Structure formats: structure tokens, C-alpha cells
PDB file of C-alpha atoms in Angstrom:
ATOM      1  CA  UNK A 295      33.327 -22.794  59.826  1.00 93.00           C
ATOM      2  CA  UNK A 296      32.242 -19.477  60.575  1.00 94.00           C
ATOM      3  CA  UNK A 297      32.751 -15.883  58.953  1.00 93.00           C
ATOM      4  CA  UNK A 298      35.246 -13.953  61.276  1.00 95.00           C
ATOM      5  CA  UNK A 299      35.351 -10.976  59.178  1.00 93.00           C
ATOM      6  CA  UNK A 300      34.585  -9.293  55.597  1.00 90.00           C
ATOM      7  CA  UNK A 301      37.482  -7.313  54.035  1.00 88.00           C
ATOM      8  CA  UNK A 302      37.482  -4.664  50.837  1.00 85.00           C
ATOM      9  CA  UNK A 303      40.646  -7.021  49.630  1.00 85.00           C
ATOM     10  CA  UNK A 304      42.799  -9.924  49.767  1.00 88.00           C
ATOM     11  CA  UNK A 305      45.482  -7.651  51.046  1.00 88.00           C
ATOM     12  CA  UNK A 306      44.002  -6.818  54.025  1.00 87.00           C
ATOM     13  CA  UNK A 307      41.868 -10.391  54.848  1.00 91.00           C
ATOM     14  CA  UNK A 308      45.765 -11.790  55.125  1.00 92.00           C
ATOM     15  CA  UNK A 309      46.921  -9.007  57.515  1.00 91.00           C
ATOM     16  CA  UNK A 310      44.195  -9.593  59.775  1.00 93.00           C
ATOM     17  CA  UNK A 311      45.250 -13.936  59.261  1.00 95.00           C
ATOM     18  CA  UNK A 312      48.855 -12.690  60.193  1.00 94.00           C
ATOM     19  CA  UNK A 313      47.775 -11.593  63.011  1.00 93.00           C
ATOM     20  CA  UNK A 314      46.146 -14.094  64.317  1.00 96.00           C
ATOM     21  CA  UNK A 315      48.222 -16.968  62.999  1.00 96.00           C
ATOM     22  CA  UNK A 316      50.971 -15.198  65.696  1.00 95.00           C
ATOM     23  CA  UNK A 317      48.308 -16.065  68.193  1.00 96.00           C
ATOM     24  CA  UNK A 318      47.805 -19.736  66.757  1.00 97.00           C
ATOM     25  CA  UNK A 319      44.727 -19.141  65.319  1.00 97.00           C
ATOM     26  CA  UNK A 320      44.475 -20.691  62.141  1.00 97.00           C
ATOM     27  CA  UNK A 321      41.971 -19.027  59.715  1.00 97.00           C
ATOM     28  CA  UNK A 322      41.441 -19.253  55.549  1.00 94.00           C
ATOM     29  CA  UNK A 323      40.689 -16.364  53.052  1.00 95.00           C
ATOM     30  CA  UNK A 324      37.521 -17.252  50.819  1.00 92.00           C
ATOM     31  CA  UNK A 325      37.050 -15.410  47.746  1.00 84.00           C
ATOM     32  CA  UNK A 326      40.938 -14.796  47.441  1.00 86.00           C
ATOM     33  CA  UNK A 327      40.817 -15.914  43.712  1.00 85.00           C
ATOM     34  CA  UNK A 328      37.614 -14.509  42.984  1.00 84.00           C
ATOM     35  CA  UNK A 329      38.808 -11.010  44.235  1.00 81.00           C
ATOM     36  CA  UNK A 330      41.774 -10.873  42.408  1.00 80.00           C
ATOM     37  CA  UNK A 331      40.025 -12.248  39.019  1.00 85.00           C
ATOM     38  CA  UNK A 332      37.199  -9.502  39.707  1.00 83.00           C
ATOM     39  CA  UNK A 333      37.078  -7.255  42.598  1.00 79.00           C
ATOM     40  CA  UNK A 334      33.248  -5.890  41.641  1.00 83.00           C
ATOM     41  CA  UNK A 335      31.864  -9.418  42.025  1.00 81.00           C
ATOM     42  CA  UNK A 336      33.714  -9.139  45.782  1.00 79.00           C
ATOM     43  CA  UNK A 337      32.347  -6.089  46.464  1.00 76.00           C
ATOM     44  CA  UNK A 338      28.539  -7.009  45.188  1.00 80.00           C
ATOM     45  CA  UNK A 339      29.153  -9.687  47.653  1.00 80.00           C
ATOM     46  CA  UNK A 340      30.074  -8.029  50.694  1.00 82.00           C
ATOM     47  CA  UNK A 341      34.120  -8.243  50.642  1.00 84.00           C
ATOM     48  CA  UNK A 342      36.310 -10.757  50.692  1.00 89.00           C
ATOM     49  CA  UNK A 343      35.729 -13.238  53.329  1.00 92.00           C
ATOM     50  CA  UNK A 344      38.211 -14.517  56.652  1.00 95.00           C
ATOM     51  CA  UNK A 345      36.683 -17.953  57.844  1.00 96.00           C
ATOM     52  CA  UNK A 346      37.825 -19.508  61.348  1.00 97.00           C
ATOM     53  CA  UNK A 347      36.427 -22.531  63.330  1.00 97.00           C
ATOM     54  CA  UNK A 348      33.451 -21.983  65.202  1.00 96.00           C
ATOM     55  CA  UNK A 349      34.944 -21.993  68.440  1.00 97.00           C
ATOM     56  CA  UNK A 350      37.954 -19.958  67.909  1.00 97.00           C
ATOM     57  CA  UNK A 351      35.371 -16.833  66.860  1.00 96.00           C
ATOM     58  CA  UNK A 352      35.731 -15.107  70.462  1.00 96.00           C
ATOM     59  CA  UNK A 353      39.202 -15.297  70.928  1.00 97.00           C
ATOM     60  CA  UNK A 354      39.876 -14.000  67.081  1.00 96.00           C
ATOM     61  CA  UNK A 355      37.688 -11.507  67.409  1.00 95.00           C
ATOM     62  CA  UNK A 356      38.855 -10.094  71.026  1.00 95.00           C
ATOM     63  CA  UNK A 357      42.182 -10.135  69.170  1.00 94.00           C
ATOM     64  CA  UNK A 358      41.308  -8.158  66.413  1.00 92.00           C
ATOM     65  CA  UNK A 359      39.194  -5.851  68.064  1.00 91.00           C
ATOM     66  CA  UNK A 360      42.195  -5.187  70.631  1.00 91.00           C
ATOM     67  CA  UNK A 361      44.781  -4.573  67.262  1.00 86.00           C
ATOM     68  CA  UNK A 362      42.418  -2.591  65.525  1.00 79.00           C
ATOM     69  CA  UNK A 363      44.520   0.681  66.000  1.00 74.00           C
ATOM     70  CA  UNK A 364      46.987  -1.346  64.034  1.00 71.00           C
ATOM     71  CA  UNK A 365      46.168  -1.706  60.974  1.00 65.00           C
ATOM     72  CA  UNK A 366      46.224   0.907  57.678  1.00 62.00           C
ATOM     73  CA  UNK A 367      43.868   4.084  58.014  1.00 56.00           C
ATOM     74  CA  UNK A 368      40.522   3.207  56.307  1.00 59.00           C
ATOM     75  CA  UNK A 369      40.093   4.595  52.879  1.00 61.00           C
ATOM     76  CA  UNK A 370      38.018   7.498  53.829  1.00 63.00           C
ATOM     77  CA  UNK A 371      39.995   8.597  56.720  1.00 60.00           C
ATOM     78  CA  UNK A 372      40.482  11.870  56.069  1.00 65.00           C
ATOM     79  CA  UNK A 373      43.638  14.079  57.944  1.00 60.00           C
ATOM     80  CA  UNK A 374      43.013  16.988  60.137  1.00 62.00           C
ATOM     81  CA  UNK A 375      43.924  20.195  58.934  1.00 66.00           C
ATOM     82  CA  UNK A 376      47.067  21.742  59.604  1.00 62.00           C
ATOM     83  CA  UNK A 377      47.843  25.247  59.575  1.00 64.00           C
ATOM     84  CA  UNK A 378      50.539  26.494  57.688  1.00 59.00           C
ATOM     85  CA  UNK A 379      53.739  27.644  59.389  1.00 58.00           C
ATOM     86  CA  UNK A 380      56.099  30.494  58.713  1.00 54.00           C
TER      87      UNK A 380
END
């Protein structure tokens, strides 16, 4: 077993095994207790952690990297400005 992918929170490890359990690609989320019990422990640790079998990494990944527009803006996304009309 492998590390696909780190992830701030358990909400977001299990979108990403969503995803690619629709491609039957069968994946685990480590820390998912921990996280919830203490998040700064997670964080220390580099994020909560999707695990897949070594040779299902490529394909995962190529599927994740080609849904990556996807997902929820990143937390310090930050919108344009807009003037104001009128």
C-alpha cells in the first residue's frame, strides 16, 4: 500500500475515494479517526492520508489529476474583483 494523496480533512480524502471508487479503484482513508478526534495532530502530520495498492497509483492519480477542476476551491482561493454596477 502506497500513499495516493494527503488531504486537510476527512471530508475531502472521501471525495477524492468517490471518485475513484466510480472508476473501480478501491482506496482507504488513514487517519479518518484520528482527524476527527484531533485535527492539529493531522495537520502536524501532513493531512489526512488516501492509501491505494501499489499498482493502481498511475491510473488514480491520472484520474485525479484529470478531475482536479472538480473539486471545491482551495481555502485560499481568493475571487477576482468585480466592479460595481449601476
Amino acid at each position: 500500500m502506497k500513499v495516493l494523496r494527503f488531504y486537510p480533512d476527512t471530508p475531502s480524502a472521501h471525495v477524492a475515494k468517490s471518485l475513484l471508487a466510480s472508476h473501480d479503484i478501491d482506496t482507504f482513508v488513514a487517519d479518518e479517526n484520528l482527524a476527527n478526534i484531533d485535527p492539529p495532530v493531522v495537520f502536524a502530520t501532513g493531512g489526512v492520508r488516501l492509501m491505494i495498492a501499489d499498482e493502481l497509483v498511475d491510473a488514480a492519480k491520472a484520474i485525479l489529476d484529470r478531475h482536479k477542476d472538480d473539486f471545491a476551491l482551495p481555502d485560499d482561493w481568493e475571487p477576482p474583483a468585480v466592479e460595481p454596477t449601476g
